[in-house]
Every structure is written in C-alpha cells, then in structure tokens.
PDB file of C-alpha atoms and ligand atoms in Angstrom:
ATOM      1  CA  MET A   5      83.952  88.409 110.699  1.00 94.00           C
ATOM      2  CA  ARG A   6      84.358  86.600 107.413  1.00 98.00           C
ATOM      3  CA  ILE A   7      87.935  86.420 106.184  1.00 98.00           C
ATOM      4  CA  GLY A   8      89.008  84.832 102.921  1.00 98.00           C
ATOM      5  CA  ILE A   9      92.339  83.454 101.676  1.00 98.00           C
ATOM      6  CA  LEU A  10      93.022  83.180  97.998  1.00 98.00           C
ATOM      7  CA  ALA A  11      93.692  79.404  97.632  1.00 98.00           C
ATOM      8  CA  LEU A  12      94.993  78.871  94.094  1.00 97.00           C
ATOM      9  CA  GLN A  13      98.538  78.144  94.898  1.00 97.00           C
ATOM     10  CA  GLY A  14     101.022  78.777  97.640  1.00 97.00           C
ATOM     11  CA  ALA A  15     100.999  78.998 101.446  1.00 97.00           C
ATOM     12  CA  PHE A  16      97.168  79.385 101.945  1.00 98.00           C
ATOM     13  CA  ALA A  17      96.733  76.491 104.483  1.00 98.00           C
ATOM     14  CA  GLU A  18      99.235  78.087 106.878  1.00 98.00           C
ATOM     15  CA  HIS A  19      97.350  81.325 107.013  1.00 98.00           C
ATOM     16  CA  ARG A  20      94.163  79.428 107.854  1.00 98.00           C
ATOM     17  CA  GLU A  21      95.926  77.715 110.737  1.00 98.00           C
ATOM     18  CA  THR A  22      97.267  80.998 112.147  1.00 98.00           C
ATOM     19  CA  LEU A  23      93.822  82.604 111.825  1.00 98.00           C
ATOM     20  CA  SER A  24      92.206  79.632 113.623  1.00 97.00           C
ATOM     21  CA  LEU A  25      94.605  80.296 116.559  1.00 96.00           C
ATOM     22  CA  LEU A  26      92.961  83.714 116.737  1.00 98.00           C
ATOM     23  CA  GLY A  27      89.483  82.137 116.643  1.00 97.00           C
ATOM     24  CA  VAL A  28      88.705  82.929 112.997  1.00 98.00           C
ATOM     25  CA  ARG A  29      87.585  80.231 110.612  1.00 94.00           C
ATOM     26  CA  ALA A  30      88.870  81.538 107.246  1.00 98.00           C
ATOM     27  CA  GLU A  31      87.322  80.665 103.874  1.00 98.00           C
ATOM     28  CA  LEU A  32      89.289  79.507 100.980  1.00 98.00           C
ATOM     29  CA  VAL A  33      88.569  81.601  97.854  1.00 98.00           C
ATOM     30  CA  ARG A  34      88.889  80.094  94.429  1.00 97.00           C
ATOM     31  CA  THR A  35      86.211  81.793  92.414  1.00 97.00           C
ATOM     32  CA  PRO A  36      84.861  85.292  92.214  1.00 98.00           C
ATOM     33  CA  GLY A  37      81.745  84.250  94.069  1.00 98.00           C
ATOM     34  CA  GLY A  38      83.981  83.270  96.999  1.00 98.00           C
ATOM     35  CA  LEU A  39      84.672  86.959  97.616  1.00 98.00           C
ATOM     36  CA  GLU A  40      81.062  87.782  98.278  1.00 98.00           C
ATOM     37  CA  GLY A  41      80.425  89.033 101.798  1.00 97.00           C
ATOM     38  CA  LEU A  42      84.017  88.770 103.028  1.00 98.00           C
ATOM     39  CA  ASP A  43      85.324  91.346 105.398  1.00 98.00           C
ATOM     40  CA  GLY A  44      88.905  90.877 104.170  1.00 98.00           C
ATOM     41  CA  LEU A  45      91.190  88.775 102.067  1.00 98.00           C
ATOM     42  CA  ILE A  46      94.675  87.409 102.184  1.00 98.00           C
ATOM     43  CA  LEU A  47      96.733  86.885  99.129  1.00 98.00           C
ATOM     44  CA  PRO A  48      99.351  84.338 100.214  1.00 98.00           C
ATOM     45  CA  GLY A  49     102.955  83.840  99.273  1.00 98.00           C
ATOM     46  CA  GLY A  50     103.838  81.328  96.650  1.00 97.00           C
ATOM     47  CA  GLU A  51     104.755  82.035  93.024  1.00 98.00           C
ATOM     48  CA  SER A  52     103.168  85.144  91.609  1.00 98.00           C
ATOM     49  CA  THR A  53     103.325  84.147  87.985  1.00 98.00           C
ATOM     50  CA  SER A  54     101.501  80.871  88.617  1.00 98.00           C
ATOM     51  CA  MET A  55      99.000  82.599  90.892  1.00 98.00           C
ATOM     52  CA  ARG A  56      98.158  85.476  88.583  1.00 97.00           C
ATOM     53  CA  ARG A  57      97.673  82.972  85.699  1.00 97.00           C
ATOM     54  CA  LEU A  58      95.375  80.855  87.720  1.00 97.00           C
ATOM     55  CA  ALA A  59      93.470  83.896  88.999  1.00 97.00           C
ATOM     56  CA  ALA A  60      92.938  85.321  85.429  1.00 95.00           C
ATOM     57  CA  TRP A  61      91.970  81.938  84.238  1.00 95.00           C
ATOM     58  CA  GLY A  62      89.271  81.684  86.941  1.00 92.00           C
ATOM     59  CA  GLY A  63      88.033  85.238  86.200  1.00 94.00           C
ATOM     60  CA  LEU A  64      89.327  86.391  89.516  1.00 96.00           C
ATOM     61  CA  ASP A  65      91.483  89.267  88.193  1.00 94.00           C
ATOM     62  CA  GLY A  66      88.797  91.963  87.898  1.00 96.00           C
ATOM     63  CA  ALA A  67      86.918  90.569  90.912  1.00 97.00           C
ATOM     64  CA  LEU A  68      90.103  90.950  93.067  1.00 98.00           C
ATOM     65  CA  ARG A  69      90.659  94.479  91.955  1.00 97.00           C
ATOM     66  CA  ASP A  70      87.045  95.405  92.711  1.00 98.00           C
ATOM     67  CA  PHE A  71      87.198  93.749  96.133  1.00 98.00           C
ATOM     68  CA  GLY A  72      90.434  95.441  97.113  1.00 98.00           C
ATOM     69  CA  SER A  73      89.088  98.842  96.160  1.00 97.00           C
ATOM     70  CA  VAL A  74      86.618  98.652  98.977  1.00 97.00           C
ATOM     71  CA  ARG A  75      87.751  96.000 101.418  1.00 98.00           C
ATOM     72  CA  PRO A  76      91.012  95.067 103.345  1.00 98.00           C
ATOM     73  CA  VAL A  77      93.477  92.954 101.478  1.00 98.00           C
ATOM     74  CA  TRP A  78      96.752  91.676 102.798  1.00 98.00           C
ATOM     75  CA  GLY A  79      99.324  90.686 100.268  1.00 98.00           C
ATOM     76  CA  VAL A  80     102.212  88.420 101.479  1.00 98.00           C
ATOM     77  CA  CYS A  81     105.346  87.975  99.372  1.00 98.00           C
ATOM     78  CA  ALA A  82     103.919  86.779  96.035  1.00 98.00           C
ATOM     79  CA  GLY A  83     100.637  88.306  97.179  1.00 98.00           C
ATOM     80  CA  LEU A  84     102.411  91.634  97.683  1.00 98.00           C
ATOM     81  CA  ILE A  85     103.600  91.437  94.072  1.00 98.00           C
ATOM     82  CA  LEU A  86      99.989  90.861  92.935  1.00 98.00           C
ATOM     83  CA  MET A  87      98.903  94.040  94.797  1.00 98.00           C
ATOM     84  CA  ALA A  88     101.626  96.366  93.541  1.00 98.00           C
ATOM     85  CA  ARG A  89     100.879  99.075  91.017  1.00 98.00           C
ATOM     86  CA  ARG A  90     104.343  98.773  89.455  1.00 98.00           C
ATOM     87  CA  VAL A  91     106.338  95.568  89.052  1.00 98.00           C
ATOM     88  CA  GLU A  92     109.862  95.747  87.576  1.00 98.00           C
ATOM     89  CA  ASP A  93     109.961  94.170  84.031  1.00 97.00           C
ATOM     90  CA  GLU A  94     106.326  92.981  83.994  1.00 97.00           C
ATOM     91  CA  GLU A  95     102.820  94.133  83.871  1.00 97.00           C
ATOM     92  CA  PRO A  96     101.113  94.780  87.276  1.00 97.00           C
ATOM     93  CA  PHE A  97      98.274  92.462  88.259  1.00 97.00           C
ATOM     94  CA  ALA A  98      95.716  93.987  90.613  1.00 96.00           C
ATOM     95  CA  GLY A  99      97.499  97.305  90.934  1.00 96.00           C
ATOM     96  CA  LEU A 100      95.843  97.956  94.269  1.00 97.00           C
ATOM     97  CA  MET A 101      98.702  99.444  96.210  1.00 97.00           C
ATOM     98  CA  ASP A 102     100.743 102.369  95.051  1.00 97.00           C
ATOM     99  CA  MET A 103     104.265 100.970  95.210  1.00 98.00           C
ATOM    100  CA  ALA A 104     107.058  99.679  92.960  1.00 98.00           C
ATOM    101  CA  VAL A 105     108.449  96.177  93.537  1.00 98.00           C
ATOM    102  CA  ALA A 106     111.323  94.109  92.181  1.00 98.00           C
ATOM    103  CA  ARG A 107     110.737  90.413  92.335  1.00 98.00           C
ATOM    104  CA  ASN A 108     113.229  87.981  93.870  1.00 96.00           C
ATOM    105  CA  ALA A 109     115.417  90.875  95.000  1.00 96.00           C
ATOM    106  CA  TYR A 110     116.325  89.229  98.330  1.00 93.00           C
ATOM    107  CA  GLY A 111     118.051  86.340  96.534  1.00 87.00           C
ATOM    108  CA  ARG A 112     117.482  82.760  95.547  1.00 91.00           C
ATOM    109  CA  GLN A 113     115.503  80.162  97.426  1.00 90.00           C
ATOM    110  CA  ASN A 114     118.668  78.715  99.128  1.00 91.00           C
ATOM    111  CA  GLU A 115     119.383  82.298 100.419  1.00 92.00           C
ATOM    112  CA  SER A 116     116.228  82.377 102.453  1.00 95.00           C
ATOM    113  CA  PHE A 117     116.677  83.899 105.876  1.00 96.00           C
ATOM    114  CA  VAL A 118     114.972  84.944 109.015  1.00 97.00           C
ATOM    115  CA  ALA A 119     115.521  88.426 110.284  1.00 97.00           C
ATOM    116  CA  ASP A 120     114.269  90.075 113.514  1.00 97.00           C
ATOM    117  CA  LEU A 121     112.060  93.001 112.533  1.00 98.00           C
ATOM    118  CA  ARG A 122     111.141  95.926 114.680  1.00 96.00           C
ATOM    119  CA  LEU A 123     107.489  96.335 114.251  1.00 95.00           C
ATOM    120  CA  GLU A 124     106.465  99.024 116.777  1.00 93.00           C
ATOM    121  CA  ARG A 125     102.864  98.833 115.881  1.00 92.00           C
ATOM    122  CA  LEU A 126     102.770  95.210 117.095  1.00 94.00           C
ATOM    123  CA  GLY A 127     104.447  96.123 120.413  1.00 88.00           C
ATOM    124  CA  GLY A 128     106.703  93.771 122.332  1.00 83.00           C
ATOM    125  CA  ALA A 129     109.380  91.421 120.886  1.00 94.00           C
ATOM    126  CA  PRO A 130     110.847  91.764 117.461  1.00 97.00           C
ATOM    127  CA  PHE A 131     108.867  89.952 114.799  1.00 98.00           C
ATOM    128  CA  PRO A 132     110.556  86.948 113.070  1.00 97.00           C
ATOM    129  CA  GLY A 133     110.612  87.933 109.339  1.00 97.00           C
ATOM    130  CA  VAL A 134     110.942  84.854 107.093  1.00 98.00           C
ATOM    131  CA  PHE A 135     112.162  85.913 103.640  1.00 98.00           C
ATOM    132  CA  ILE A 136     111.880  83.429 100.787  1.00 97.00           C
ATOM    133  CA  ARG A 137     112.778  84.761  97.338  1.00 96.00           C
ATOM    134  CA  ALA A 138     111.084  87.970  98.551  1.00 97.00           C
ATOM    135  CA  PRO A 139     110.222  90.916  96.482  1.00 97.00           C
ATOM    136  CA  ARG A 140     111.814  94.305  97.397  1.00 98.00           C
ATOM    137  CA  VAL A 141     109.604  97.325  97.652  1.00 98.00           C
ATOM    138  CA  THR A 142     111.694  99.823  95.773  1.00 98.00           C
ATOM    139  CA  GLU A 143     109.315 102.798  96.148  1.00 98.00           C
ATOM    140  CA  ALA A 144     106.454 103.235  98.436  1.00 97.00           C
ATOM    141  CA  SER A 145     103.705 105.808  98.285  1.00 95.00           C
ATOM    142  CA  PRO A 146     103.983 108.863 100.675  1.00 94.00           C
ATOM    143  CA  ASP A 147     100.496 107.808 101.743  1.00 95.00           C
ATOM    144  CA  ALA A 148     101.632 104.459 103.065  1.00 97.00           C
ATOM    145  CA  GLU A 149     102.797 103.926 106.657  1.00 97.00           C
ATOM    146  CA  VAL A 150     105.970 101.777 106.698  1.00 97.00           C
ATOM    147  CA  LEU A 151     105.520  99.412 109.540  1.00 97.00           C
ATOM    148  CA  ALA A 152     108.909  97.746 109.310  1.00 97.00           C
ATOM    149  CA  ARG A 153     112.173  98.020 107.399  1.00 97.00           C
ATOM    150  CA  HIS A 154     114.968  95.615 106.676  1.00 97.00           C
ATOM    151  CA  ASP A 155     118.411  97.009 105.630  1.00 96.00           C
ATOM    152  CA  GLY A 156     116.588 100.321 105.086  1.00 97.00           C
ATOM    153  CA  TRP A 157     113.999  98.916 102.718  1.00 98.00           C
ATOM    154  CA  PRO A 158     110.239  98.829 103.551  1.00 98.00           C
ATOM    155  CA  VAL A 159     109.087  95.189 104.235  1.00 98.00           C
ATOM    156  CA  ALA A 160     105.721  95.923 105.819  1.00 98.00           C
ATOM    157  CA  LEU A 161     103.456  98.722 104.758  1.00 98.00           C
ATOM    158  CA  VAL A 162      99.795  99.751 105.273  1.00 98.00           C
ATOM    159  CA  GLN A 163      97.983 102.147 103.087  1.00 97.00           C
ATOM    160  CA  GLY A 164      94.330 102.693 104.077  1.00 96.00           C
ATOM    161  CA  PHE A 165      92.921  99.154 104.333  1.00 98.00           C
ATOM    162  CA  LEU A 166      95.616  97.463 102.375  1.00 98.00           C
ATOM    163  CA  LEU A 167      98.505  95.748 104.046  1.00 98.00           C
ATOM    164  CA  ALA A 168     101.594  94.257 102.349  1.00 98.00           C
ATOM    165  CA  THR A 169     104.536  92.282 103.880  1.00 98.00           C
ATOM    166  CA  SER A 170     107.473  90.939 101.885  1.00 98.00           C
ATOM    167  CA  PHE A 171     107.998  88.273 104.561  1.00 98.00           C
ATOM    168  CA  HIS A 172     105.811  85.285 105.644  1.00 98.00           C
ATOM    169  CA  PRO A 173     104.201  85.682 109.135  1.00 98.00           C
ATOM    170  CA  GLU A 174     102.190  82.512 108.464  1.00 98.00           C
ATOM    171  CA  LEU A 175     105.371  80.429 108.686  1.00 97.00           C
ATOM    172  CA  THR A 176     106.050  81.535 112.219  1.00 97.00           C
ATOM    173  CA  PRO A 177     104.196  80.749 115.422  1.00 95.00           C
ATOM    174  CA  ASP A 178     103.716  84.468 115.950  1.00 96.00           C
ATOM    175  CA  PRO A 179     100.106  85.590 115.187  1.00 97.00           C
ATOM    176  CA  ARG A 180     100.548  89.320 115.823  1.00 97.00           C
ATOM    177  CA  MET A 181     100.583  90.331 112.134  1.00 98.00           C
ATOM    178  CA  HIS A 182      97.469  88.316 111.487  1.00 98.00           C
ATOM    179  CA  ALA A 183      95.795  90.034 114.556  1.00 98.00           C
ATOM    180  CA  PHE A 184      96.855  93.409 113.161  1.00 98.00           C
ATOM    181  CA  PHE A 185      95.198  92.444 109.815  1.00 98.00           C
ATOM    182  CA  LEU A 186      92.006  91.389 111.602  1.00 98.00           C
ATOM    183  CA  GLN A 187      91.983  94.846 113.361  1.00 98.00           C
ATOM    184  CA  LEU A 188      92.045  96.534 109.930  1.00 98.00           C
ATOM    185  CA  CYS A 189      89.211  94.243 108.809  1.00 98.00           C
ATOM    186  CA  ALA A 190      87.136  95.076 111.912  1.00 98.00           C
ATOM    187  CA  ALA A 191      87.803  98.784 111.410  1.00 98.00           C
ATOM    188  CA  ARG A 192      86.497  98.649 107.841  1.00 98.00           C
ATOM    189  CA  ALA A 193      83.504  96.441 108.752  1.00 97.00           C
ATOM    190  CA  ALA A 194      82.491  99.152 111.226  1.00 97.00           C
ATOM    191  CA  LEU A 195      82.143 101.688 108.438  1.00 95.00           C
ATOM    192  CA  PRO A 196      79.144 101.896 106.304  1.00 85.00           C
TER     193      PRO A 196
HETATM  194  N1  LIG B  27     109.607  84.801  94.297  1.00 90.94           N
HETATM  195  C1  LIG B  27     108.146  84.659  94.274  1.00 90.94           C
HETATM  196  C2  LIG B  27     107.548  85.405  93.216  1.00 90.94           C
HETATM  197  O1  LIG B  27     108.128  86.258  92.525  1.00 90.94           O
HETATM  198  C3  LIG B  27     107.594  85.130  95.596  1.00 90.94           C
HETATM  199  C4  LIG B  27     108.141  84.235  96.715  1.00 90.94           C
HETATM  200  C5  LIG B  27     107.213  84.052  97.905  1.00 90.94           C
HETATM  201  O2  LIG B  27     106.077  84.259  97.884  1.00 90.94           O
HETATM  202  N2  LIG B  27     107.793  83.440  98.871  1.00 90.94           N
HETATM  203  O3  LIG B  27     106.398  85.242  92.810  1.00 90.94           O
END
C-alpha cells in the first residue's frame, strides 16, 4: 500500500516513523502530483493557518479536496481542522468531513496534556491521547462514528473512509491508531 503524509509543516516525520514500525514506508507529499496513486493520506498536526496557506500556495487545496472525496484521509489536530466542513470564526479549508470545530479550545501550548482514552475499536489498553492546543469537535455528523470521547466531546471520529483525531498518536509509542488507519486504506483499496 502507498500511504502519503502531507509534509508542508508540522509533525509529519513522526507519522513516518510510526508507519515504518508497521512496515509501511510512507511518502512525503508536497505537490499535487505527490498524491497520485496513493491509497491514503495523513494530514499531520502542526499549525493549521500555516499549513493551509502553504497548501494553497502549492496548488494543493483543490487536489486535497479531490483526493479526500475518493480516498482515505486521516486528519490529526491541525489536520482535523483542515478536514472540517465548519471552523469557528474562519473559512473551512478542504471541507471533507461533516463536523464543526473550534480551534485551540483545549487551551494554550503550556496547558498540553495526556489523557487515557477508551478506544474500544482498538481493543486492549487505553490509548494515550496527547492534546496540544487541540481543536474541539463541537458538532459531529450523525453519520460519523465517534471512536473516543474526552469530557464528553468527540476526539476521534470516522466517517466512511475519513478519520479525524484531535490528539496526536504519532507522538506516542502506540501504533494502534495508525494500524486502524491502514485498515481503512486497505478496505478502500479493495473496492473498485
Ligand atoms: N492549534 C493548532 C491550530 O489551530 C493545532 C495544534 C496541533 O496541531 N497540535 O492549527
């Protein structure tokens, strides 16, 4: 399987390392051409304003929208913001996933925290959720499956072949969320 990671800004290298633990050599995507032939794409965490500007500058905005309408995409933190159809006080970017988000709603950088999350779909132990100036999903589509909540708010959601997490699995040694995304990619790749 060919998995890409948007590599304009933010924590892309960490995703690549986690995927390599799972035997996948991910490709770094910086141009629309880099999306060709991929079975899935990760939009990493970082700073969504910088990332969306760089993406638009490189002509990636429309290409990401087109890619996400037919292939699996996983948005992490800032990447989740890029995927949302509604963003409080600003224009949405790719608008791929039907949800509303509020940026930085979990507090400032120095209020970052790790919370044990119950992610039944991953089985086993709680998942360490690393929250860094995370966005809050204030409204999720009834079509989305909420995989995990924190304080009652959704923090991991899947809708069709789209996955969104407001926390950072690539900053933990736990590869289960990445394995889950690879399953989505394999399921999509098996379809015509
Ligand atoms: N606060 C960032 C934003 O709004 C997201 C933070 C993150 O990706 N860790 O873009």
